[in-house]
CSV table of C-alpha atoms in Angstrom, one decimal:
chain,number,residue,atom,x,y,z
A,12,MET,CA,88.0,74.2,96.9
A,13,GLY,CA,88.2,75.8,100.3
A,14,THR,CA,91.4,74.1,101.3
A,15,VAL,CA,94.4,76.1,102.6
A,16,SER,CA,97.0,76.2,99.9
A,17,GLN,CA,100.6,75.6,100.9
A,18,PHE,CA,103.2,78.1,100.0
A,19,HIS,CA,104.6,77.0,96.6
A,20,GLU,CA,108.2,76.2,97.5
A,21,SER,CA,109.7,76.2,94.0
A,22,LEU,CA,113.4,75.8,93.4
A,23,ARG,CA,113.5,78.6,90.8
A,24,SER,CA,116.7,79.1,88.9
A,25,PRO,CA,118.3,82.6,89.1
A,26,ALA,CA,116.3,85.1,87.1
A,27,HIS,CA,117.7,86.2,83.8
A,28,ARG,CA,118.2,90.0,83.4
A,29,ILE,CA,116.4,91.3,80.3
A,30,GLU,CA,118.4,94.0,78.7
A,31,SER,CA,116.2,95.6,76.1
A,32,GLU,CA,112.5,96.1,75.1
A,33,GLU,CA,113.2,94.0,72.0
A,34,GLU,CA,114.3,91.1,74.1
A,35,ALA,CA,111.3,91.6,76.4
A,36,ILE,CA,108.8,91.2,73.6
A,37,SER,CA,110.6,88.3,72.0
A,38,THR,CA,110.7,86.5,75.4
A,39,ALA,CA,107.0,87.1,75.8
A,40,ARG,CA,106.2,85.7,72.4
A,41,ASP,CA,108.3,82.6,73.1
A,42,LEU,CA,106.7,82.0,76.5
A,43,ALA,CA,103.1,82.6,75.2
A,44,ALA,CA,103.6,80.1,72.4
A,45,ALA,CA,104.7,77.5,75.1
A,46,PHE,CA,101.8,78.4,77.4
A,47,ARG,CA,99.2,78.0,74.6
A,48,HIS,CA,99.8,74.3,74.1
A,49,GLN,CA,98.1,73.2,77.3
A,50,ALA,CA,96.0,76.2,78.2
A,51,SER,CA,92.8,74.4,77.3
A,52,GLU,CA,93.7,71.4,79.4
A,53,ARG,CA,94.7,73.5,82.4
A,54,ASP,CA,91.3,75.3,82.1
A,55,ILE,CA,89.3,72.0,81.9
A,56,ASN,CA,91.1,70.3,84.7
A,57,ARG,CA,92.0,73.4,86.7
A,58,ILE,CA,95.7,72.7,86.7
A,59,LEU,CA,97.3,75.7,88.3
A,60,PRO,CA,100.2,77.1,86.2
A,61,PHE,CA,102.9,77.2,88.9
A,62,ALA,CA,105.5,76.0,86.4
A,63,GLU,CA,104.5,78.6,83.8
A,64,LEU,CA,104.7,81.4,86.4
A,65,ASP,CA,108.1,80.2,87.4
A,66,ALA,CA,109.2,80.2,83.8
A,67,LEU,CA,108.0,83.9,83.6
A,68,SER,CA,110.1,84.7,86.7
A,69,VAL,CA,113.2,82.9,85.5
A,70,SER,CA,112.9,84.6,82.1
A,71,GLY,CA,113.2,88.0,83.7
A,72,LEU,CA,109.9,89.1,82.3
A,73,THR,CA,108.3,89.8,85.7
A,74,ALA,CA,111.1,92.3,86.4
A,75,ILE,CA,110.8,94.5,83.3
A,76,THR,CA,109.1,97.4,85.2
A,77,VAL,CA,111.7,97.8,87.9
A,78,PRO,CA,113.0,101.4,87.6
A,79,PRO,CA,116.6,102.0,86.3
A,80,ASP,CA,117.5,103.5,89.7
A,81,TYR,CA,117.1,100.0,91.1
A,82,GLU,CA,118.9,98.3,88.2
A,83,GLY,CA,115.8,97.5,86.2
A,84,LEU,CA,114.8,98.0,82.6
A,85,ASP,CA,111.5,100.0,83.1
A,86,VAL,CA,109.8,99.3,79.7
A,87,SER,CA,107.3,101.7,78.3
A,88,ASN,CA,103.7,101.2,79.3
A,89,ALA,CA,102.5,100.7,75.8
A,90,LEU,CA,105.0,97.8,75.4
A,91,LEU,CA,104.1,96.5,78.8
A,92,ALA,CA,100.4,96.3,77.9
A,93,GLU,CA,101.3,94.5,74.6
A,94,ILE,CA,103.4,92.0,76.5
A,95,VAL,CA,100.6,91.3,78.9
A,96,ALA,CA,98.3,90.9,75.9
A,97,ILE,CA,100.7,88.4,74.3
A,98,ILE,CA,100.9,86.3,77.4
A,99,ALA,CA,97.1,86.5,77.9
A,100,GLU,CA,96.6,85.3,74.3
A,101,GLY,CA,98.6,82.2,75.3
A,102,ASP,CA,96.8,81.8,78.6
A,103,ALA,CA,94.4,84.5,79.9
A,104,SER,CA,94.7,83.3,83.5
A,105,ILE,CA,98.5,83.8,83.4
A,106,GLY,CA,98.0,87.2,81.9
A,107,GLU,CA,95.7,88.2,84.7
A,108,ALA,CA,98.3,87.1,87.3
A,109,LEU,CA,100.8,89.5,85.5
A,110,GLU,CA,98.2,92.2,85.6
A,111,SER,CA,98.1,92.0,89.4
A,112,HIS,CA,101.9,91.7,89.7
A,113,PHE,CA,102.8,94.8,87.6
A,114,SER,CA,100.1,96.9,89.2
A,115,ALA,CA,101.4,96.2,92.7
A,116,LEU,CA,104.9,97.1,91.5
A,117,GLU,CA,103.7,100.5,90.3
A,118,THR,CA,102.2,101.2,93.7
A,119,LEU,CA,105.5,100.2,95.3
A,120,ARG,CA,107.4,102.6,93.0
A,121,THR,CA,105.2,105.6,93.7
A,122,GLN,CA,104.3,105.2,97.4
A,123,ALA,CA,106.9,103.2,99.3
A,124,ALA,CA,109.9,104.6,101.3
A,125,GLU,CA,113.3,104.3,99.7
A,126,ASP,CA,114.5,101.4,101.9
A,127,LEU,CA,111.4,99.4,101.1
A,128,LYS,CA,111.8,100.0,97.4
A,129,VAL,CA,115.5,99.0,97.5
A,130,SER,CA,114.6,95.8,99.3
A,131,LEU,CA,111.6,94.7,97.3
A,132,PHE,CA,112.8,95.7,93.9
A,133,ALA,CA,115.9,93.6,94.6
A,134,ARG,CA,113.5,90.7,95.2
A,135,VAL,CA,111.7,91.3,92.0
A,136,LEU,CA,115.0,91.2,90.1
A,137,LEU,CA,115.6,87.8,91.6
A,138,GLY,CA,112.2,86.6,90.3
A,139,ASP,CA,109.8,87.2,93.2
A,140,ARG,CA,106.2,87.8,92.2
A,141,PHE,CA,103.6,90.2,93.8
A,142,ALA,CA,99.9,90.3,94.0
A,143,GLY,CA,97.7,93.2,94.9
A,144,ALA,CA,94.9,92.7,97.4
A,145,ALA,CA,92.7,94.6,99.9
A,146,PHE,CA,91.7,93.6,103.4
A,147,THR,CA,88.0,93.3,104.0
A,148,ASP,CA,85.9,95.4,106.5
A,149,GLY,CA,86.4,94.1,110.0
A,150,THR,CA,90.2,93.7,109.6
A,151,GLU,CA,92.0,94.8,112.8
A,152,LEU,CA,95.2,96.8,112.4
A,153,THR,CA,96.3,98.1,115.8
A,154,ALA,CA,99.5,99.8,116.9
A,155,GLU,CA,102.0,97.4,118.4
A,156,GLY,CA,105.6,98.5,119.1
A,157,PRO,CA,107.4,99.7,115.9
A,158,GLY,CA,104.5,98.7,113.7
A,159,TYR,CA,101.0,97.1,113.8
A,160,ARG,CA,99.3,93.9,114.8
A,161,LEU,CA,97.2,92.6,112.0
A,162,ILE,CA,94.2,90.3,112.1
A,163,GLY,CA,92.0,89.9,109.0
A,164,ARG,CA,91.4,88.5,105.6
A,165,THR,CA,91.7,89.9,102.1
A,166,ARG,CA,89.1,89.9,99.4
A,167,GLN,CA,89.4,87.2,96.8
A,168,VAL,CA,91.8,88.4,94.1
A,169,PRO,CA,93.9,86.9,91.2
A,170,GLY,CA,97.5,86.0,91.6
A,171,ILE,CA,97.8,85.4,95.3
A,172,LEU,CA,98.4,81.6,94.9
A,173,PHE,CA,101.5,82.4,92.7
A,174,ALA,CA,102.8,85.4,94.7
A,175,ASP,CA,105.8,85.6,96.9
A,176,TRP,CA,104.6,89.0,98.3
A,177,ILE,CA,101.1,90.4,98.9
A,178,ALA,CA,100.6,94.1,98.6
A,179,ALA,CA,97.4,94.6,100.6
A,180,ALA,CA,95.4,97.8,101.1
A,181,ALA,CA,94.2,98.4,104.7
A,182,THR,CA,93.4,101.2,107.0
A,183,ALA,CA,95.7,102.1,109.9
A,184,PRO,CA,94.3,103.9,112.9
A,185,PRO,CA,92.8,106.4,113.1
A,186,SER,CA,91.8,106.3,109.4
A,187,ARG,CA,94.9,106.3,107.4
A,188,PRO,CA,94.9,104.2,104.1
A,189,VAL,CA,98.0,102.2,103.8
A,190,THR,CA,99.5,99.3,101.8
A,191,LEU,CA,101.0,96.4,103.7
A,192,TYR,CA,103.8,94.4,102.1
A,193,LEU,CA,103.5,90.8,103.5
A,194,ALA,CA,105.7,87.9,102.7
A,195,ARG,CA,103.4,85.2,101.2
A,196,GLY,CA,105.2,82.4,103.1
A,197,GLU,CA,105.4,84.1,106.5
A,198,GLU,CA,104.0,82.2,109.5
A,199,GLY,CA,100.6,83.6,110.3
A,200,VAL,CA,99.7,84.1,106.6
A,201,GLN,CA,97.5,81.5,105.0
A,202,VAL,CA,96.2,81.5,101.5
A,203,VAL,CA,92.9,79.7,100.9
A,204,ASP,CA,92.3,78.3,97.4
A,205,ASP,CA,88.6,79.2,97.3
A,206,TRP,CA,88.1,80.3,93.7
A,207,ASP,CA,85.3,78.5,91.8
A,208,GLY,CA,84.6,80.9,89.0
A,209,PHE,CA,83.5,79.4,85.6
A,210,GLY,CA,86.1,81.4,83.8
A,211,GLN,CA,89.8,82.4,84.5
A,212,ARG,CA,89.8,79.2,86.3
A,213,THR,CA,93.6,79.0,86.8
A,214,ASN,CA,94.4,82.7,87.6
A,215,GLY,CA,95.5,82.0,91.1
A,216,SER,CA,92.6,83.8,92.8
A,217,ALA,CA,92.4,83.1,96.5
A,218,THR,CA,91.8,84.7,99.9
A,219,ALA,CA,94.7,85.5,102.2
A,220,ILE,CA,93.9,85.0,105.9
A,221,VAL,CA,96.0,86.5,108.7
A,222,GLY,CA,95.5,85.1,112.2
A,223,THR,CA,97.8,87.3,114.1
A,224,LEU,CA,100.8,89.0,112.5
A,225,HIS,CA,103.1,91.8,113.5
A,226,VAL,CA,103.8,94.1,110.5
A,227,ASN,CA,106.9,96.3,110.9
A,228,ALA,CA,106.5,99.9,110.2
A,229,ASP,CA,109.1,99.7,107.5
A,230,ALA,CA,106.9,97.3,105.5
A,231,ILE,CA,104.0,99.8,105.3
A,232,ALA,CA,103.5,102.5,102.8
A,233,PRO,CA,100.8,105.2,102.4
A,234,ALA,CA,98.1,104.3,99.9
A,235,PRO,CA,97.8,106.5,96.8
A,236,SER,CA,95.9,109.7,97.6
A,237,SER,CA,94.6,110.3,94.1
A,238,GLY,CA,91.8,108.4,92.4
A,239,HIS,CA,93.8,109.0,89.2
A,240,SER,CA,97.0,107.5,90.6
A,241,THR,CA,99.3,105.9,88.0
A,242,GLY,CA,98.9,102.6,89.9
A,243,ILE,CA,95.2,102.6,89.3
A,244,SER,CA,95.6,103.7,85.6
A,245,LEU,CA,98.2,101.0,85.0
A,246,GLY,CA,95.8,98.4,86.4
A,247,LEU,CA,93.2,99.5,83.9
A,248,LEU,CA,95.7,99.5,81.1
A,249,LEU,CA,96.8,95.9,81.9
A,250,LYS,CA,93.2,94.8,82.3
A,251,ALA,CA,92.8,96.0,78.8
A,252,GLY,CA,95.9,94.0,77.8
A,253,VAL,CA,94.3,90.8,79.2
A,254,SER,CA,91.1,91.5,77.3
A,255,LEU,CA,93.0,92.1,74.1
A,256,GLY,CA,94.8,88.9,74.5
A,257,ILE,CA,91.5,87.0,75.0
A,258,ALA,CA,90.2,88.6,71.8
A,259,ARG,CA,93.2,87.6,69.8
A,260,ALA,CA,93.0,84.0,71.1
A,261,ALA,CA,89.3,83.8,70.2
A,262,TRP,CA,90.1,85.3,66.8
A,263,SER,CA,92.8,82.7,66.2
A,264,ASP,CA,90.4,79.9,67.1
A,265,LEU,CA,87.6,81.5,65.0
A,266,MET,CA,89.8,81.5,61.9
A,267,THR,CA,90.8,77.8,62.5
A,268,ALA,CA,87.1,76.8,63.0
A,269,ILE,CA,85.7,78.4,59.9
A,270,GLY,CA,88.6,77.2,57.7
A,271,ASP,CA,87.7,77.2,54.0
A,272,ARG,CA,84.3,78.9,54.7
A,273,SER,CA,86.1,82.2,55.6
A,274,THR,CA,85.2,83.8,52.2
A,275,SER,CA,81.5,83.5,52.9
A,276,VAL,CA,81.8,85.6,56.1
A,277,LEU,CA,84.4,88.1,55.0
A,278,PRO,CA,82.5,91.3,56.2
A,279,GLN,CA,82.0,89.8,59.7
A,280,ILE,CA,85.6,88.7,59.8
A,281,GLY,CA,86.8,92.2,58.6
A,282,GLU,CA,84.7,93.9,61.3
A,283,ARG,CA,86.3,91.8,64.1
A,284,ALA,CA,89.7,92.3,62.7
A,285,ILE,CA,89.2,96.1,62.7
A,286,ARG,CA,87.9,96.1,66.2
A,287,ILE,CA,90.9,94.2,67.5
A,288,GLU,CA,93.3,96.6,65.6
A,289,ALA,CA,91.5,99.6,67.0
A,290,THR,CA,91.7,98.2,70.5
A,291,ALA,CA,95.4,97.7,70.2
A,292,ALA,CA,95.8,101.3,69.1
A,293,ALA,CA,93.8,102.5,72.1
A,294,LEU,CA,96.1,100.6,74.4
A,295,GLU,CA,99.2,102.1,72.7
A,296,ARG,CA,97.7,105.7,73.1
A,297,ALA,CA,96.8,105.1,76.7
A,298,GLY,CA,100.3,103.7,77.4
A,299,ARG,CA,101.9,106.8,76.0
A,300,LYS,CA,99.7,109.0,78.2
A,301,LEU,CA,100.6,107.0,81.2
A,302,ASP,CA,104.3,107.4,80.4
A,303,ILE,CA,103.8,111.1,80.6
A,304,ALA,CA,102.0,110.9,83.9
A,305,GLN,CA,104.7,108.8,85.5
A,306,VAL,CA,107.4,111.3,84.4
A,307,ASN,CA,105.3,114.3,85.4
A,308,PRO,CA,102.8,113.2,88.0
A,309,VAL,CA,100.7,116.3,88.2
A,310,GLU,CA,96.9,115.9,88.6
A,311,ALA,CA,96.1,117.0,85.0
A,312,ALA,CA,98.5,114.4,83.5
A,313,MET,CA,97.3,111.7,85.8
A,314,ALA,CA,93.6,112.4,85.1
A,315,ASP,CA,94.3,112.4,81.3
A,316,ALA,CA,96.1,109.0,81.6
A,317,HIS,CA,93.2,107.6,83.7
A,318,PHE,CA,90.7,108.7,81.1
A,319,SER,CA,92.6,107.0,78.3
A,320,CYS,CA,93.3,103.8,80.3
A,321,SER,CA,89.6,103.6,81.3
A,322,ALA,CA,88.6,103.9,77.6
A,323,ALA,CA,91.1,101.2,76.6
A,324,ALA,CA,89.8,98.9,79.3
A,325,ILE,CA,86.2,99.3,78.4
A,326,LEU,CA,86.8,99.0,74.6
A,327,ALA,CA,89.0,95.9,75.1
A,328,GLY,CA,86.4,94.2,77.2
A,329,GLU,CA,83.8,94.8,74.6
A,330,THR,CA,86.1,93.6,71.8
A,331,ALA,CA,86.9,90.4,73.7
A,332,LEU,CA,83.2,89.6,74.3
A,333,ASP,CA,82.3,90.4,70.7
A,334,THR,CA,85.1,88.2,69.3
A,335,ALA,CA,84.2,85.3,71.7
A,336,ASN,CA,80.6,85.6,70.6
A,337,ALA,CA,81.6,85.5,67.0
A,338,LEU,CA,83.1,82.1,67.5
A,339,PHE,CA,79.6,80.7,67.9
A,340,GLU,CA,77.9,83.0,65.4
A,341,LEU,CA,80.3,82.3,62.5
A,342,ALA,CA,81.7,78.9,63.2
A,343,GLY,CA,78.4,77.3,64.0
A,344,GLU,CA,78.4,73.6,65.2
A,345,THR,CA,82.1,73.4,64.7
A,346,SER,CA,82.6,75.6,67.8
A,347,ALA,CA,80.2,73.7,70.0
A,348,SER,CA,82.4,70.7,70.7
A,349,ILE,CA,83.1,70.2,74.4
A,350,GLY,CA,86.5,68.8,73.5
A,351,LEU,CA,87.6,72.0,71.7
A,352,ASN,CA,86.7,74.0,74.8
A,353,LEU,CA,86.3,77.1,72.7
A,354,ASP,CA,83.7,78.5,75.2
A,355,ARG,CA,86.6,79.3,77.6
A,356,HIS,CA,87.2,82.5,75.7
A,357,TRP,CA,83.7,83.7,76.5
A,358,ARG,CA,83.9,82.4,80.0
A,359,ASN,CA,87.2,84.1,80.6
A,360,THR,CA,85.9,87.4,79.1
A,361,ARG,CA,82.8,87.4,81.3
A,362,ILE,CA,84.7,86.7,84.6
A,363,HIS,CA,87.5,89.1,83.8
A,364,ALA,CA,85.0,91.9,83.1
A,365,LEU,CA,83.5,91.5,86.6
A,366,SER,CA,86.4,93.3,88.2
A,367,LEU,CA,86.1,96.3,85.9
A,368,PRO,CA,84.0,99.1,87.5
A,369,ARG,CA,82.5,100.1,84.2
A,370,ASP,CA,79.7,102.4,85.4
A,371,ARG,CA,82.0,104.3,87.7
A,372,LEU,CA,84.6,104.7,84.9
A,373,VAL,CA,82.0,106.0,82.5
A,374,HIS,CA,80.8,108.5,85.1
A,375,THR,CA,84.3,109.7,85.8
A,376,ALA,CA,85.0,109.9,82.1
A,377,GLY,CA,81.9,112.1,81.6
A,378,GLU,CA,83.0,114.4,84.4
A,379,TYR,CA,86.5,114.7,83.0
A,380,ARG,CA,85.5,115.4,79.4
A,381,SER,CA,82.9,117.9,80.4
A,382,LYS,CA,85.5,120.1,82.0
A,383,PRO,CA,86.7,123.1,79.9
A,384,GLY,CA,90.0,122.4,78.2
A,385,SER,CA,89.9,118.6,78.7
A,386,ALA,CA,89.5,117.8,75.0
């Protein structure tokens, strides 16, 4: 820990172009099945899944939200959440890296200038990956020629170790919120592998440190002005997708662990099965509302999507934790073996939940639903 991670110079093959939503979900299922085989070993030994992330890029799956105007497929949000859930069921850390990637692309779509979108979406189609981040207080961003001089560090966030580009929030003088698009391998950008969480151990969390770097004005976009932006809502929806994936993985291991004893705990099994199904339905509903907000980004539609995505994220987190707990409650001593590493589902759930501002979301939901006409 605490070492400066070198930029991952992979020799990726040209990325495949996925042509349909059916192909996208089929590809996700095939990749998730492959990822599942060594997910536990990667967790135990903290083996970072660079090869697995490269496989995602080469498959074309990391480009499925590129808009049609930039030669992309632009899958529906409900399907995107399901795809992230499928990948997270195979390996929750890889799912979380995708969560960061797709959220950053939505901010790019909604906020960046046309030239920047043309340039970066072209990179996404080639297989480049993104990670969202935010610079900490004390970061210096000062005017310098046609752009800014940057000195600072980001907060520790998932996916940076696997990213080709970092989309980092900062404040330009005098007090203008912006997003900086930084090439991960650019001289002056270092990524410190400083993650030591007990869960989501291979999610690529790290801190980016910038000594001194000139950032051109054309690599900067205004930050979203609304707290209900589609980028924020998509992040919540995909966070729900990761939690749903963890719940499904825990459920699968639960059914294996109890084996022939399943008939003695049918009510408890049925309750968990219903919760997982209800959570999947909540994600689908939130995805449809987010589709509407993206097509018609008026404040009312964006607030409605934010409410539903918040609900999905909270429900999915609770479902994941309940299902992970059920492993120990219903499987008993069978689940306690260190070699099985079944506790990773609980650990992943707890760590993943830390980045969900639950209290704030509940407060915002209360404000929204208490307004006349919001039901």
